[in-house]
C-alpha cells in the first residue's frame, strides 16, 4: 500500500489498516507500506516522522520510504492511500489481482470503516477464488511529486 503521514484519508483508515494487517499476516499475507511523497514539499512525510508514526500506531509491517519516487512510478500509484494486492502461485511470477480502495468510507461521508473491498479481495486470494475485475479506485491525497528542477 502507498500511504503517508499527513493525508486525512490515510489518517481516517490508519487504525483499521493496522487491524487488517494484524489479522491477515496471521493467515500468511505479507504487508508493506510505502511513502513516496517528496520531503521537499511535505517534510512531515519523511523517514524520521515515518518511524515515529510506525511506532505510535504499532505498525505490524515495514513502512518504507521511496526517496526517488521510482517505486510509485513503477506501480503507477497516484494517491494515498492506494492498495495493491498480488498473489503468488508456485513458480509463477507475482500477479497483480487487486488495485483499489480500502472501502467506501471517507473522512467526511459518515460511512463506517469496514475494509470491505480489500478484505474481500484478500479472502478470494487466500481461498483460491477468482477476484472480480470490477474494482473501485482509491480516493485520497495525490502523491506529492518532487518539484521540477529548473534546467
PDB file of N, CA, C and O in Angstrom, residues 50-93:
ATOM      1  N   UNK A  50       8.094   9.140   9.697  1.00  0.00           N
ATOM      2  CA  UNK A  50       7.518   7.820   9.389  1.00  0.00           C
ATOM      3  C   UNK A  50       7.818   6.840  10.518  1.00  0.00           C
ATOM      4  O   UNK A  50       6.943   6.078  10.927  1.00  0.00           O
ATOM      5  N   UNK A  51       9.050   6.861  11.019  1.00  0.00           N
ATOM      6  CA  UNK A  51       9.428   5.957  12.115  1.00  0.00           C
ATOM      7  C   UNK A  51       8.604   6.247  13.361  1.00  0.00           C
ATOM      8  O   UNK A  51       8.144   5.315  14.043  1.00  0.00           O
ATOM      9  N   UNK A  52       8.397   7.527  13.648  1.00  0.00           N
ATOM     10  CA  UNK A  52       7.571   7.897  14.804  1.00  0.00           C
ATOM     11  C   UNK A  52       6.141   7.408  14.629  1.00  0.00           C
ATOM     12  O   UNK A  52       5.529   6.888  15.569  1.00  0.00           O
ATOM     13  N   UNK A  53       5.600   7.579  13.433  1.00  0.00           N
ATOM     14  CA  UNK A  53       4.231   7.152  13.125  1.00  0.00           C
ATOM     15  C   UNK A  53       4.090   5.633  13.258  1.00  0.00           C
ATOM     16  O   UNK A  53       3.128   5.127  13.833  1.00  0.00           O
ATOM     17  N   UNK A  54       5.059   4.913  12.706  1.00  0.00           N
ATOM     18  CA  UNK A  54       5.032   3.446  12.772  1.00  0.00           C
ATOM     19  C   UNK A  54       5.064   2.961  14.215  1.00  0.00           C
ATOM     20  O   UNK A  54       4.361   2.012  14.581  1.00  0.00           O
ATOM     21  N   UNK A  55       5.846   3.624  15.042  1.00  0.00           N
ATOM     22  CA  UNK A  55       5.927   3.251  16.462  1.00  0.00           C
ATOM     23  C   UNK A  55       4.637   3.615  17.189  1.00  0.00           C
ATOM     24  O   UNK A  55       4.093   2.816  17.951  1.00  0.00           O
ATOM     25  N   UNK A  56       4.139   4.822  16.945  1.00  0.00           N
ATOM     26  CA  UNK A  56       2.926   5.304  17.606  1.00  0.00           C
ATOM     27  C   UNK A  56       1.726   4.398  17.328  1.00  0.00           C
ATOM     28  O   UNK A  56       0.945   4.082  18.226  1.00  0.00           O
ATOM     29  N   UNK A  57       1.589   3.962  16.078  1.00  0.00           N
ATOM     30  CA  UNK A  57       0.437   3.132  15.702  1.00  0.00           C
ATOM     31  C   UNK A  57       0.760   1.643  15.711  1.00  0.00           C
ATOM     32  O   UNK A  57      -0.070   0.825  15.337  1.00  0.00           O
ATOM     33  N   UNK A  58       1.979   1.302  16.119  1.00  0.00           N
ATOM     34  CA  UNK A  58       2.405  -0.092  16.227  1.00  0.00           C
ATOM     35  C   UNK A  58       2.213  -0.841  14.897  1.00  0.00           C
ATOM     36  O   UNK A  58       1.590  -1.904  14.852  1.00  0.00           O
ATOM     37  N   UNK A  59       2.759  -0.260  13.831  1.00  0.00           N
ATOM     38  CA  UNK A  59       2.633  -0.893  12.508  1.00  0.00           C
ATOM     39  C   UNK A  59       3.235  -2.291  12.541  1.00  0.00           C
ATOM     40  O   UNK A  59       4.396  -2.452  12.914  1.00  0.00           O
ATOM     41  N   UNK A  60       2.464  -3.294  12.134  1.00  0.00           N
ATOM     42  CA  UNK A  60       2.984  -4.657  12.093  1.00  0.00           C
ATOM     43  C   UNK A  60       3.603  -4.989  10.730  1.00  0.00           C
ATOM     44  O   UNK A  60       3.692  -6.144  10.342  1.00  0.00           O
ATOM     45  N   UNK A  61       3.983  -3.954   9.982  1.00  0.00           N
ATOM     46  CA  UNK A  61       4.526  -4.131   8.633  1.00  0.00           C
ATOM     47  C   UNK A  61       5.640  -3.107   8.427  1.00  0.00           C
ATOM     48  O   UNK A  61       5.683  -2.077   9.097  1.00  0.00           O
ATOM     49  N   UNK A  62       6.540  -3.387   7.490  1.00  0.00           N
ATOM     50  CA  UNK A  62       7.565  -2.390   7.171  1.00  0.00           C
ATOM     51  C   UNK A  62       6.919  -1.152   6.545  1.00  0.00           C
ATOM     52  O   UNK A  62       5.976  -1.269   5.760  1.00  0.00           O
ATOM     53  N   UNK A  63       7.428   0.010   6.910  1.00  0.00           N
ATOM     54  CA  UNK A  63       6.965   1.292   6.360  1.00  0.00           C
ATOM     55  C   UNK A  63       8.183   1.897   5.668  1.00  0.00           C
ATOM     56  O   UNK A  63       9.083   2.413   6.317  1.00  0.00           O
ATOM     57  N   UNK A  64       8.212   1.804   4.363  1.00  0.00           N
ATOM     58  CA  UNK A  64       9.388   2.132   3.575  1.00  0.00           C
ATOM     59  C   UNK A  64       9.289   3.506   2.932  1.00  0.00           C
ATOM     60  O   UNK A  64       8.200   3.940   2.547  1.00  0.00           O
ATOM     61  N   UNK A  65      10.441   4.163   2.765  1.00  0.00           N
ATOM     62  CA  UNK A  65      10.484   5.475   2.148  1.00  0.00           C
ATOM     63  C   UNK A  65      11.038   5.350   0.738  1.00  0.00           C
ATOM     64  O   UNK A  65      12.137   4.849   0.530  1.00  0.00           O
ATOM     65  N   UNK A  66      10.284   5.802  -0.223  1.00  0.00           N
ATOM     66  CA  UNK A  66      10.630   5.767  -1.645  1.00  0.00           C
ATOM     67  C   UNK A  66      11.189   7.139  -2.030  1.00  0.00           C
ATOM     68  O   UNK A  66      10.515   7.935  -2.668  1.00  0.00           O
ATOM     69  N   UNK A  67      12.420   7.399  -1.625  1.00  0.00           N
ATOM     70  CA  UNK A  67      13.004   8.733  -1.797  1.00  0.00           C
ATOM     71  C   UNK A  67      13.052   9.172  -3.258  1.00  0.00           C
ATOM     72  O   UNK A  67      12.758  10.321  -3.577  1.00  0.00           O
ATOM     73  N   UNK A  68      13.391   8.261  -4.160  1.00  0.00           N
ATOM     74  CA  UNK A  68      13.498   8.609  -5.583  1.00  0.00           C
ATOM     75  C   UNK A  68      12.140   8.670  -6.278  1.00  0.00           C
ATOM     76  O   UNK A  68      12.047   9.151  -7.399  1.00  0.00           O
ATOM     77  N   UNK A  69      11.119   8.149  -5.636  1.00  0.00           N
ATOM     78  CA  UNK A  69       9.756   8.040  -6.167  1.00  0.00           C
ATOM     79  C   UNK A  69       9.659   7.037  -7.326  1.00  0.00           C
ATOM     80  O   UNK A  69       8.639   6.935  -7.984  1.00  0.00           O
ATOM     81  N   UNK A  70      10.719   6.267  -7.537  1.00  0.00           N
ATOM     82  CA  UNK A  70      10.731   5.277  -8.614  1.00  0.00           C
ATOM     83  C   UNK A  70       9.719   4.159  -8.374  1.00  0.00           C
ATOM     84  O   UNK A  70       9.102   3.658  -9.322  1.00  0.00           O
ATOM     85  N   UNK A  71       9.543   3.767  -7.118  1.00  0.00           N
ATOM     86  CA  UNK A  71       8.595   2.685  -6.812  1.00  0.00           C
ATOM     87  C   UNK A  71       7.173   3.136  -7.141  1.00  0.00           C
ATOM     88  O   UNK A  71       6.410   2.415  -7.790  1.00  0.00           O
ATOM     89  N   UNK A  72       6.822   4.340  -6.726  1.00  0.00           N
ATOM     90  CA  UNK A  72       5.485   4.869  -7.040  1.00  0.00           C
ATOM     91  C   UNK A  72       5.280   4.940  -8.557  1.00  0.00           C
ATOM     92  O   UNK A  72       4.209   4.596  -9.060  1.00  0.00           O
ATOM     93  N   UNK A  73       6.300   5.379  -9.271  1.00  0.00           N
ATOM     94  CA  UNK A  73       6.180   5.453 -10.734  1.00  0.00           C
ATOM     95  C   UNK A  73       6.021   4.054 -11.339  1.00  0.00           C
ATOM     96  O   UNK A  73       5.201   3.844 -12.232  1.00  0.00           O
ATOM     97  N   UNK A  74       6.808   3.091 -10.849  1.00  0.00           N
ATOM     98  CA  UNK A  74       6.717   1.720 -11.373  1.00  0.00           C
ATOM     99  C   UNK A  74       5.344   1.108 -11.121  1.00  0.00           C
ATOM    100  O   UNK A  74       4.827   0.363 -11.954  1.00  0.00           O
ATOM    101  N   UNK A  75       4.760   1.399  -9.977  1.00  0.00           N
ATOM    102  CA  UNK A  75       3.430   0.884  -9.641  1.00  0.00           C
ATOM    103  C   UNK A  75       2.312   1.705 -10.291  1.00  0.00           C
ATOM    104  O   UNK A  75       1.168   1.303 -10.255  1.00  0.00           O
ATOM    105  N   UNK A  76       2.678   2.881 -10.792  1.00  0.00           N
ATOM    106  CA  UNK A  76       1.705   3.840 -11.305  1.00  0.00           C
ATOM    107  C   UNK A  76       0.730   4.265 -10.204  1.00  0.00           C
ATOM    108  O   UNK A  76      -0.460   4.463 -10.435  1.00  0.00           O
ATOM    109  N   UNK A  77       1.272   4.403  -9.004  1.00  0.00           N
ATOM    110  CA  UNK A  77       0.485   4.874  -7.862  1.00  0.00           C
ATOM    111  C   UNK A  77       0.226   6.368  -8.043  1.00  0.00           C
ATOM    112  O   UNK A  77       1.085   7.093  -8.537  1.00  0.00           O
ATOM    113  N   UNK A  78      -0.960   6.788  -7.640  1.00  0.00           N
ATOM    114  CA  UNK A  78      -1.313   8.201  -7.814  1.00  0.00           C
ATOM    115  C   UNK A  78      -1.761   8.877  -6.525  1.00  0.00           C
ATOM    116  O   UNK A  78      -1.804  10.096  -6.457  1.00  0.00           O
ATOM    117  N   UNK A  79      -2.141   8.078  -5.504  1.00  0.00           N
ATOM    118  CA  UNK A  79      -2.672   8.711  -4.303  1.00  0.00           C
ATOM    119  C   UNK A  79      -2.354   7.899  -3.055  1.00  0.00           C
ATOM    120  O   UNK A  79      -1.838   6.791  -3.128  1.00  0.00           O
ATOM    121  N   UNK A  80      -2.669   8.520  -1.922  1.00  0.00           N
ATOM    122  CA  UNK A  80      -2.591   7.834  -0.637  1.00  0.00           C
ATOM    123  C   UNK A  80      -3.961   7.948   0.020  1.00  0.00           C
ATOM    124  O   UNK A  80      -4.567   9.019  -0.040  1.00  0.00           O
ATOM    125  N   UNK A  81      -4.469   6.861   0.534  1.00  0.00           N
ATOM    126  CA  UNK A  81      -3.951   5.503   0.468  1.00  0.00           C
ATOM    127  C   UNK A  81      -4.300   4.863  -0.876  1.00  0.00           C
ATOM    128  O   UNK A  81      -5.320   5.192  -1.483  1.00  0.00           O
ATOM    129  N   UNK A  82      -3.454   3.962  -1.318  1.00  0.00           N
ATOM    130  CA  UNK A  82      -3.711   3.200  -2.545  1.00  0.00           C
ATOM    131  C   UNK A  82      -3.223   1.780  -2.304  1.00  0.00           C
ATOM    132  O   UNK A  82      -2.102   1.574  -1.838  1.00  0.00           O
ATOM    133  N   UNK A  83      -4.067   0.817  -2.622  1.00  0.00           N
ATOM    134  CA  UNK A  83      -3.811  -0.582  -2.272  1.00  0.00           C
ATOM    135  C   UNK A  83      -3.577  -1.447  -3.501  1.00  0.00           C
ATOM    136  O   UNK A  83      -4.307  -1.351  -4.490  1.00  0.00           O
ATOM    137  N   UNK A  84      -2.569  -2.303  -3.398  1.00  0.00           N
ATOM    138  CA  UNK A  84      -2.212  -3.253  -4.450  1.00  0.00           C
ATOM    139  C   UNK A  84      -2.130  -4.627  -3.785  1.00  0.00           C
ATOM    140  O   UNK A  84      -1.466  -4.776  -2.756  1.00  0.00           O
ATOM    141  N   UNK A  85      -2.775  -5.618  -4.388  1.00  0.00           N
ATOM    142  CA  UNK A  85      -2.728  -6.978  -3.852  1.00  0.00           C
ATOM    143  C   UNK A  85      -2.201  -7.904  -4.944  1.00  0.00           C
ATOM    144  O   UNK A  85      -2.735  -7.939  -6.054  1.00  0.00           O
ATOM    145  N   UNK A  86      -1.151  -8.628  -4.598  1.00  0.00           N
ATOM    146  CA  UNK A  86      -0.534  -9.572  -5.518  1.00  0.00           C
ATOM    147  C   UNK A  86      -0.733 -10.980  -4.984  1.00  0.00           C
ATOM    148  O   UNK A  86      -0.755 -11.193  -3.779  1.00  0.00           O
ATOM    149  N   UNK A  87      -0.848 -11.932  -5.905  1.00  0.00           N
ATOM    150  CA  UNK A  87      -0.868 -13.330  -5.474  1.00  0.00           C
ATOM    151  C   UNK A  87       0.296 -14.048  -6.131  1.00  0.00           C
ATOM    152  O   UNK A  87       0.806 -13.631  -7.169  1.00  0.00           O
ATOM    153  N   UNK A  88       0.692 -15.126  -5.501  1.00  0.00           N
ATOM    154  CA  UNK A  88       1.823 -15.917  -5.971  1.00  0.00           C
ATOM    155  C   UNK A  88       1.405 -17.368  -5.982  1.00  0.00           C
ATOM    156  O   UNK A  88       0.966 -17.909  -4.980  1.00  0.00           O
ATOM    157  N   UNK A  89       1.501 -17.987  -7.155  1.00  0.00           N
ATOM    158  CA  UNK A  89       1.208 -19.407  -7.297  1.00  0.00           C
ATOM    159  C   UNK A  89       2.471 -20.127  -7.730  1.00  0.00           C
ATOM    160  O   UNK A  89       2.919 -19.987  -8.875  1.00  0.00           O
ATOM    161  N   UNK A  90       3.033 -20.886  -6.807  1.00  0.00           N
ATOM    162  CA  UNK A  90       4.210 -21.691  -7.132  1.00  0.00           C
ATOM    163  C   UNK A  90       5.335 -20.887  -7.751  1.00  0.00           C
ATOM    164  O   UNK A  90       5.728 -19.853  -7.231  1.00  0.00           O
ATOM    165  N   UNK A  91       5.807 -21.359  -8.893  1.00  0.00           N
ATOM    166  CA  UNK A  91       6.940 -20.715  -9.548  1.00  0.00           C
ATOM    167  C   UNK A  91       6.535 -19.569 -10.457  1.00  0.00           C
ATOM    168  O   UNK A  91       7.386 -18.870 -10.998  1.00  0.00           O
ATOM    169  N   UNK A  92       5.254 -19.381 -10.635  1.00  0.00           N
ATOM    170  CA  UNK A  92       4.793 -18.286 -11.483  1.00  0.00           C
ATOM    171  C   UNK A  92       5.132 -16.951 -10.825  1.00  0.00           C
ATOM    172  O   UNK A  92       5.184 -16.843  -9.603  1.00  0.00           O
ATOM    173  N   UNK A  93       5.352 -15.913 -11.629  1.00  0.00           N
ATOM    174  CA  UNK A  93       5.645 -14.599 -11.030  1.00  0.00           C
ATOM    175  C   UNK A  93       4.441 -14.049 -10.267  1.00  0.00           C
ATOM    176  O   UNK A  93       3.307 -14.493 -10.466  1.00  0.00           O
TER     177      UNK A  93
END
